[in-house]
Short mmCIF file of C-alpha atoms and ligand atoms in Angstrom, two decimals:
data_model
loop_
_atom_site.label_atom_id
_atom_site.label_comp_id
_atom_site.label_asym_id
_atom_site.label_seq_id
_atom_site.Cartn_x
_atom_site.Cartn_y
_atom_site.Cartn_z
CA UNK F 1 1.43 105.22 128.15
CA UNK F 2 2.67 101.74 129.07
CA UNK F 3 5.48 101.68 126.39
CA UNK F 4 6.78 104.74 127.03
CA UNK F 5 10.09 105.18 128.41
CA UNK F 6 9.37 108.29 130.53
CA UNK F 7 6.01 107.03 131.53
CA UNK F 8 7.92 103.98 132.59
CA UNK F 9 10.44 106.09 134.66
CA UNK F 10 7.79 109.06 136.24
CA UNK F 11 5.71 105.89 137.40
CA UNK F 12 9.00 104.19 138.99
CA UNK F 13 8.45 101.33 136.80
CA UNK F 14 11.85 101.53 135.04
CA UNK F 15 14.97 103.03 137.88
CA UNK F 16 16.05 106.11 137.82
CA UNK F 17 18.46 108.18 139.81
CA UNK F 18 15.82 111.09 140.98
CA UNK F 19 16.73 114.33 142.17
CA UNK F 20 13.37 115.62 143.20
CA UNK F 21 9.41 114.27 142.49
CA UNK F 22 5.86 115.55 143.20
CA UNK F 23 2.41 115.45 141.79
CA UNK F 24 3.41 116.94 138.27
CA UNK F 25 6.32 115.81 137.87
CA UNK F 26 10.28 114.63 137.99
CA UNK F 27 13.90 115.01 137.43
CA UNK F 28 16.48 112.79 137.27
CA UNK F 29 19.84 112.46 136.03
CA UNK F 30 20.56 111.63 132.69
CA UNK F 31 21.96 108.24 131.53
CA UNK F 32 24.61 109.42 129.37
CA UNK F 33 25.46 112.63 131.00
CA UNK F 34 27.12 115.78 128.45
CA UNK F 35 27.67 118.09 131.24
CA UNK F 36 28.82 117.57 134.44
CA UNK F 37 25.29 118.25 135.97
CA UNK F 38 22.80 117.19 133.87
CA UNK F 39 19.46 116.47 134.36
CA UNK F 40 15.79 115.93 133.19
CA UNK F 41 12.98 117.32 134.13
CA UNK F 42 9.78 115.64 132.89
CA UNK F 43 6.16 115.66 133.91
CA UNK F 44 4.03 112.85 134.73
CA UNK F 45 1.37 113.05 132.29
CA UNK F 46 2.37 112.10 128.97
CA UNK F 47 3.19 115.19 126.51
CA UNK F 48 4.74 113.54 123.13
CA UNK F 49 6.77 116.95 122.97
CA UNK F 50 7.04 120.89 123.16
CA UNK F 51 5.19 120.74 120.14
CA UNK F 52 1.96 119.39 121.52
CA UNK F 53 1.78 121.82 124.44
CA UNK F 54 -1.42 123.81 124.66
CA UNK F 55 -3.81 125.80 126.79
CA UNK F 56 -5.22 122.38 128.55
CA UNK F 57 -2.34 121.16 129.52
CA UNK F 58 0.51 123.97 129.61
CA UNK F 59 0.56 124.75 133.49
CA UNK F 60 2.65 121.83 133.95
CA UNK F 61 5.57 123.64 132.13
CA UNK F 62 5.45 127.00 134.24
CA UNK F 63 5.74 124.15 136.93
CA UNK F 64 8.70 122.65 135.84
CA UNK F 65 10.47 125.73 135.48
CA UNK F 66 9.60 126.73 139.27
CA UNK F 67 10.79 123.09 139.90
CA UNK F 68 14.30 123.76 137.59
CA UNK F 69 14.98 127.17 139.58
CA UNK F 70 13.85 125.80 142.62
CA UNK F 71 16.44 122.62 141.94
CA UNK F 72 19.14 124.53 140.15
CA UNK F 73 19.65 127.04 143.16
CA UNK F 74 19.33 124.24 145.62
CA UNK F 75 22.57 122.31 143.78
CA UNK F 76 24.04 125.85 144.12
CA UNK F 77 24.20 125.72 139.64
CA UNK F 78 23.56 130.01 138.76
CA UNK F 79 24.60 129.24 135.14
CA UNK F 80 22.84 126.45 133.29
CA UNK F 81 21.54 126.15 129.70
CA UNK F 82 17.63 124.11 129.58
CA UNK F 83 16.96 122.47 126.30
CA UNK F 84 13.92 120.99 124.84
CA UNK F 85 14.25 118.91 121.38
CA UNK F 86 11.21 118.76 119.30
CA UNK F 87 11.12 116.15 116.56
CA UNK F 88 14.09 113.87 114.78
CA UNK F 89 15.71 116.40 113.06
CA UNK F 90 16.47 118.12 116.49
CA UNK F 91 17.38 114.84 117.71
CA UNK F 92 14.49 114.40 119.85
CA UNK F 93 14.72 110.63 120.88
CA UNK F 94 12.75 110.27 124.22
CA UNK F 95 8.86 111.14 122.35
CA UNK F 96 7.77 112.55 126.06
CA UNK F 97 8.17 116.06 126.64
CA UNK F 98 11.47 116.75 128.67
CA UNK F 99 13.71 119.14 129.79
CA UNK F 100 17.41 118.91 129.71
CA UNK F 101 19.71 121.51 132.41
CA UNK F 102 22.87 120.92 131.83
CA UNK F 103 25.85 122.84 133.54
CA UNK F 104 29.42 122.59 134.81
CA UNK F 105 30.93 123.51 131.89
CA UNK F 106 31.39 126.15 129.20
CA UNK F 107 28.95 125.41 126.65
CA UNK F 108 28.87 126.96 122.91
CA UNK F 109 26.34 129.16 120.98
CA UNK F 110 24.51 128.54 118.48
CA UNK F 111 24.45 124.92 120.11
CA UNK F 112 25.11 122.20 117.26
P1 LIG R 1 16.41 113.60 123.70
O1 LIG R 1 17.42 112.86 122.86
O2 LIG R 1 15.01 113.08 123.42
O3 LIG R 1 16.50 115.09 123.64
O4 LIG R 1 16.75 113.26 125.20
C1 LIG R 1 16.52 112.00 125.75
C2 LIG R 1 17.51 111.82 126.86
O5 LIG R 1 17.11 110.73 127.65
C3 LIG R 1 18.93 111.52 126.39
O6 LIG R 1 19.82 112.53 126.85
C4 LIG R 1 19.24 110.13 126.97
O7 LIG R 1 20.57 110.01 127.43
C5 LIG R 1 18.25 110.05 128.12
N1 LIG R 1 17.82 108.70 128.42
C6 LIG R 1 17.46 107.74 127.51
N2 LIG R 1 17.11 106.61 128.16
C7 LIG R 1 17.27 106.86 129.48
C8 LIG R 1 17.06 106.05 130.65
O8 LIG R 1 16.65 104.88 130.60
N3 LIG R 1 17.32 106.65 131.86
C9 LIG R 1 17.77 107.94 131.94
N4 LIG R 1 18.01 108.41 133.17
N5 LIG R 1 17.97 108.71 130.87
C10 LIG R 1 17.72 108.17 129.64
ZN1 LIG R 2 5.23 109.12 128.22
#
């Protein structure tokens, strides 16, 4: 989708600092950071959200979570928190699906 944001950044369009891209997908660092690590981990094909995964189109996430582990253990991270928000009351504000892993620093439960 040419005007969205994270279509704009998976096709290199728009700059982003990238940790690690391949067919499916990408992750990069966040612009406004609320962890010391923190990244996001989106895939190329435009999902408006966790709430419009389905059977078509749901291997990509199993994917992305190889790609977190894969990433996560590479940056030598072993405690991390991933976060998906669905929708404005969530405070989803990016409407392609993403993944946030955020870590470096005690984080609370329930989250806010
Ligand atoms: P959401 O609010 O939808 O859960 O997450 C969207 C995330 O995208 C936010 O954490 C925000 O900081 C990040 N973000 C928004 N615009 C950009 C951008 O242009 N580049 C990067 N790297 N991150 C962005
Ligand atoms: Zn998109």
């Amino acid at each position: 989708m040419s005007d969205c944001l994270f279509c704009r950044i998976a096709s290199g369009e728009i700059p982003s600092s990238r940790l690690y891209e391949d067919e499916l997908c990408v992750a990069f660092h966040d612009i406004d950071p609320q962890a010391p690590e923190h990244f996001l981990v989106i895939p190329k094909e435009h999902i408006p959200s966790a709430g419009a995964i389905t059977p078509e189109n749901s291997a990509v996430v199993a994917h992305i979570f190889e790609v977190i582990a894969r990433l996560t253990t590479g940056r030598g991270i072993t405690s991390f928190r991933v976060v998906s928000n669905v929708g404005e009351q969530a405070g989803q504000s990016v409407q392609h699906l993403h993944f946030h892993v955020l870590s470096g620093r005690d984080m609370t439960w329930p989250p806010g």
